[in-house]
Coordinates of C-alpha atoms in Angstrom, one line a residue:
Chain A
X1 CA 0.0 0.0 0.0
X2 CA 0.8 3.6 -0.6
X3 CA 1.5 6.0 1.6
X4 CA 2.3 9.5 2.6
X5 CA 4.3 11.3 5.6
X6 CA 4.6 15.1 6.0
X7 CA 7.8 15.8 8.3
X8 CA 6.1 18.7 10.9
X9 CA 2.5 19.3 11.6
X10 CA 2.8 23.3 11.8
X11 CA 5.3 25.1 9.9
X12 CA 5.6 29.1 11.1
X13 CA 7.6 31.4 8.6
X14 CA 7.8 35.2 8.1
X15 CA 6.1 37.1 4.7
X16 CA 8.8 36.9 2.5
X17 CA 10.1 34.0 3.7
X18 CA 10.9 31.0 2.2
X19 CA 8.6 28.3 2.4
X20 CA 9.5 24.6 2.3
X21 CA 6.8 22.1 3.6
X22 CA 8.6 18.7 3.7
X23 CA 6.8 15.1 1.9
X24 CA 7.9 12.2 1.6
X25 CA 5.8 8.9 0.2
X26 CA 6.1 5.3 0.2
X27 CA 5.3 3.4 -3.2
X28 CA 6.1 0.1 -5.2
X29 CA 5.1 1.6 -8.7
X30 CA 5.9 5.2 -9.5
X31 CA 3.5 7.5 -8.0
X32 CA 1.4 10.2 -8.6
X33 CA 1.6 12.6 -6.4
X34 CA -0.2 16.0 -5.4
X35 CA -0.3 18.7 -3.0
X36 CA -3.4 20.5 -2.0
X37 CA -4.5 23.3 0.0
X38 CA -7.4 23.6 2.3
X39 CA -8.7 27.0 3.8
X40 CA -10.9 27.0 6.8
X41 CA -14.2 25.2 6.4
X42 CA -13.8 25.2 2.6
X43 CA -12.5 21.8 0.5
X44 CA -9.3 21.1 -0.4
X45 CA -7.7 23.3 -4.2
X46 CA -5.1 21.3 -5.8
X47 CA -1.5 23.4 -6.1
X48 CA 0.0 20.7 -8.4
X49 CA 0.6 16.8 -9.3
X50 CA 3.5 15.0 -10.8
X51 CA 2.7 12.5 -12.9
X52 CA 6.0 10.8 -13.9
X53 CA 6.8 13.5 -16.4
X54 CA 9.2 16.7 -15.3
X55 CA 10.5 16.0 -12.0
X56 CA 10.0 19.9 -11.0
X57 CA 6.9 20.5 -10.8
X58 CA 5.1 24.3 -11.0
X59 CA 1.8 25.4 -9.8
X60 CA -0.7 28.1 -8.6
X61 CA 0.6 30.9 -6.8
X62 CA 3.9 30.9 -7.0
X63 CA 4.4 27.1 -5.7
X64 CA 6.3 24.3 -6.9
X65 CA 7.5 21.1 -5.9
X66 CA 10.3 18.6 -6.9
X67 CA 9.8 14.9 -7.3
X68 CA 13.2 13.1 -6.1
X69 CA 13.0 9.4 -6.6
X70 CA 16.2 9.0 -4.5
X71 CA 15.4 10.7 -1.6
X72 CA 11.4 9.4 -1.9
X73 CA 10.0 13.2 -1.8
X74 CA 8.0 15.7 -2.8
X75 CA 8.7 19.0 -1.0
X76 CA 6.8 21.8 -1.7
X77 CA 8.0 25.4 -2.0
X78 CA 7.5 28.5 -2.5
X79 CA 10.4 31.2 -2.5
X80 CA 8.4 33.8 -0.8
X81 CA 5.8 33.7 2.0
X82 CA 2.5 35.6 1.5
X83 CA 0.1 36.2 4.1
X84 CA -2.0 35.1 2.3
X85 CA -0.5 31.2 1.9
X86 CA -1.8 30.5 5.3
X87 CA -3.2 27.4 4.9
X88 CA -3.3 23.9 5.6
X89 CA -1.4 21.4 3.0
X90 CA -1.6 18.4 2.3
X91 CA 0.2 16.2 0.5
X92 CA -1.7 13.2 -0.9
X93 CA -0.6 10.0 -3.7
X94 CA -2.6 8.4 -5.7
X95 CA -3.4 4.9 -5.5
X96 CA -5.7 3.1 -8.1
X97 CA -7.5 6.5 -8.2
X98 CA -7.9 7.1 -4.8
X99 CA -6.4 10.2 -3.0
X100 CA -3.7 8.9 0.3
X101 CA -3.5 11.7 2.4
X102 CA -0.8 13.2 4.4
X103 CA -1.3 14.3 7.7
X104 CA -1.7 17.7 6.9
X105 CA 0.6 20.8 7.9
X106 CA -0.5 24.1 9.1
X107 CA 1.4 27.2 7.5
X108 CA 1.4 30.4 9.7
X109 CA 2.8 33.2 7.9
X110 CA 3.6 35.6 10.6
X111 CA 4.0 39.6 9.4
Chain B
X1 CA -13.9 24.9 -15.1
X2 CA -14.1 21.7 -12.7
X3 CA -16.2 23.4 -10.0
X4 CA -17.4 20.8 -7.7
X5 CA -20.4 22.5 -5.3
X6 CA -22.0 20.7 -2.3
X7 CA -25.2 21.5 -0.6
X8 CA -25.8 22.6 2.1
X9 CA -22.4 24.2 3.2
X10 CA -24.1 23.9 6.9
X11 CA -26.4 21.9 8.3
X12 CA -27.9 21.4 12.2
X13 CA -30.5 18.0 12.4
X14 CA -31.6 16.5 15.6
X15 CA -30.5 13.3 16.9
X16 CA -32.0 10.4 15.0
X17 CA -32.8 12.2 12.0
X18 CA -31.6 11.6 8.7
X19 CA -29.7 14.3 6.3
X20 CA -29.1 14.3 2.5
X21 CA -25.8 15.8 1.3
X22 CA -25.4 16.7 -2.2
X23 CA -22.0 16.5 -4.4
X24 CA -22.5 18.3 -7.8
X25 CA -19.9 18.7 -10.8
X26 CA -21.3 21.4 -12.4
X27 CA -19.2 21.7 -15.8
X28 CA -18.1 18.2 -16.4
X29 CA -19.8 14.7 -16.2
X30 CA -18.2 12.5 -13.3
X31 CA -18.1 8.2 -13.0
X32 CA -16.4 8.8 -10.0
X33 CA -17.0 10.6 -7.1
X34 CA -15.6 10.1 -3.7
X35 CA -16.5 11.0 -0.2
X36 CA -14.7 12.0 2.6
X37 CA -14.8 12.8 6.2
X38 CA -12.7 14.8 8.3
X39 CA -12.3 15.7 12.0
X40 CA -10.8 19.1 13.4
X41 CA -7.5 19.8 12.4
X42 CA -6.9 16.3 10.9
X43 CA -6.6 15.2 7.5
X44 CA -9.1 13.4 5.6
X45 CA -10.6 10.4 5.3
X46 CA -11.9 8.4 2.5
X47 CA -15.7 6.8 3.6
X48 CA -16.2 5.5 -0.2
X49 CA -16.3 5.6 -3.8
X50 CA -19.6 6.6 -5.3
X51 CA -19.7 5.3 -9.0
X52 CA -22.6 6.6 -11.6
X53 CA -25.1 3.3 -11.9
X54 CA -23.4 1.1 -9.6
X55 CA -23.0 0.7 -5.7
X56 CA -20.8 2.2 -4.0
X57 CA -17.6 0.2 -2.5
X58 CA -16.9 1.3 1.3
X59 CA -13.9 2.0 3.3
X60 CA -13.5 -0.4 5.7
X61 CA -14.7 0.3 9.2
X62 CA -17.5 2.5 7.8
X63 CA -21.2 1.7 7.8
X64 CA -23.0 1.2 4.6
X65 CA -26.2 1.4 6.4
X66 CA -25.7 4.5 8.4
X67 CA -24.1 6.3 5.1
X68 CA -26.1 5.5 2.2
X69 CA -24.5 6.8 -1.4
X70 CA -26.5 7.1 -4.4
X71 CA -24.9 8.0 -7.6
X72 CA -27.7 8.5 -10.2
X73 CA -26.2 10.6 -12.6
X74 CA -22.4 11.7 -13.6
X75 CA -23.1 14.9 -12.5
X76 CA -24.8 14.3 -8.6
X77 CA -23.8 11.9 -5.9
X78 CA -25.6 11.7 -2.7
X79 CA -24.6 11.0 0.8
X80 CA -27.5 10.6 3.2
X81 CA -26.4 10.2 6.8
X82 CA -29.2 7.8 8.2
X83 CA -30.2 8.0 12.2
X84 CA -27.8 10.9 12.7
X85 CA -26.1 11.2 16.1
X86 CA -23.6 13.5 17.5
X87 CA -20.6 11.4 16.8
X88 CA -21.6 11.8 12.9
X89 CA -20.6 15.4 13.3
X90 CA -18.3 16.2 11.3
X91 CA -17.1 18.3 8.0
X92 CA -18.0 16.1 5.1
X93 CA -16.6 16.5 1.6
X94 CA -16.7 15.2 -1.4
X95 CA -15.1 14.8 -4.7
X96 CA -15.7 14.5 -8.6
X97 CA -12.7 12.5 -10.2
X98 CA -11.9 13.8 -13.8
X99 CA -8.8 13.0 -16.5
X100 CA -6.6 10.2 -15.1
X101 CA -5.4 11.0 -12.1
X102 CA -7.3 14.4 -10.7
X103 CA -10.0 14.7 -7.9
X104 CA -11.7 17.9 -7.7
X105 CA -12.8 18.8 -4.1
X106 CA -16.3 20.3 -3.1
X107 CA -16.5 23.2 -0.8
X108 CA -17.9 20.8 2.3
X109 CA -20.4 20.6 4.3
X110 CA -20.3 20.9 8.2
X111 CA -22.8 18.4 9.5
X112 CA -23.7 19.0 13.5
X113 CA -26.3 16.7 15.1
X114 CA -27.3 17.9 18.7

């Protein structure tokens, strides 16, 4: 079975900051993998997804995350914190169309 | 495009009651849709996959009886929480798979049951 881990459950950088928020995943076949973003009480907006093509991987808002088969991760970044980026993220793999889910981390962008 | 709505966003029922919660892709047909639950300030939790004309196959652990799915057309699944108590409340979302590998999230629906 698949599965994903996200290293820290709140993450607290400054605007202008930059923003790493650290997955890794656990797969036999290559994965697809995503990373979403939930504001509160509203559903989850997808950021971006590899799909076994570039291994750096660009999305909405500035964010972008590299897919390193070595290292079994998927970090997401962004070089510069918004205030507006405070969120929770999750990282999630995909496994015979079904969405694994991370934990979940908590950005705080602090002013 | 792929807007995914629920309805309601909110909704308060009385213990024992029953509540319908819809799941509607509004610009794109759907086989697939999938439901989800998830507690405060955890992640989520697949409950089952709703598929257009068929049943719907069930996480383990979760009741088929208490959380009946209906998926009558490829553009509305259904999730109607049966003899509703206050451990069934919770945020409920849902959502429409599209392409190969994409899910497409609906806004939620906070369920309370008093």
């Amino acid at each position: 079975a698949q599965s994903v881990t996200q290293l820290g459950s709140h993450v607290s950088v400054s605007e202008g900051a930059l923003v790493l928020l650290r997955c890794n995943y656990s797969s036999s076949v290559p994965p697809y993998l995503f990373w979403y973003v939930q504001y509160p009480n509203q559903g989850l907006q997808l950021l971006l997804k590899y799909t076994s093509a570039a291994t750096l991987v660009k999305g909405i808002n500035g964010f972008e995350a590299e897919f390193k088969k070595s290292e079994t991760s998927f970090h997401l970044t962004k070089p510069s914190a918004h205030m507006s980026d405070a969120a929770e993220y999750f990282c999630a793999v995909s496994e015979r169309g079904k969405l694994i889910f991370g934990q979940g981390t908590e950005l705080s962008v602090k002013p | 495009g792929a807007v995914v709505s629920q309805h309601p966003s909110r909704v308060i029922c009385k213990s024992g009651t029953s509540v319908k919660i819809e799941c509607r892709s509004l610009d794109f047909q759907a086989t697939t849709m999938f439901w989800y639950r998830q507690f405060p300030k955890q992640s989520l939790m697949l409950m089952a996959t709703s598929n257009e004309g068929s049943k719907a196959t069930y996480e383990q652990g979760v009741e088929k009886d208490k959380f009946l799915i209906n998926h009558a057309s490829l553009t509305l699944s259904t999730l109607t929480v049966t003899s509703a108590h206050p451990e069934d409340s919770s945020f409920y979302i849902c959502s429409a798979h599209r392409g190969q590998y994409e899910q497409y999230f609906g806004p939620g629906t906070r369920l309370t049951v008093t």
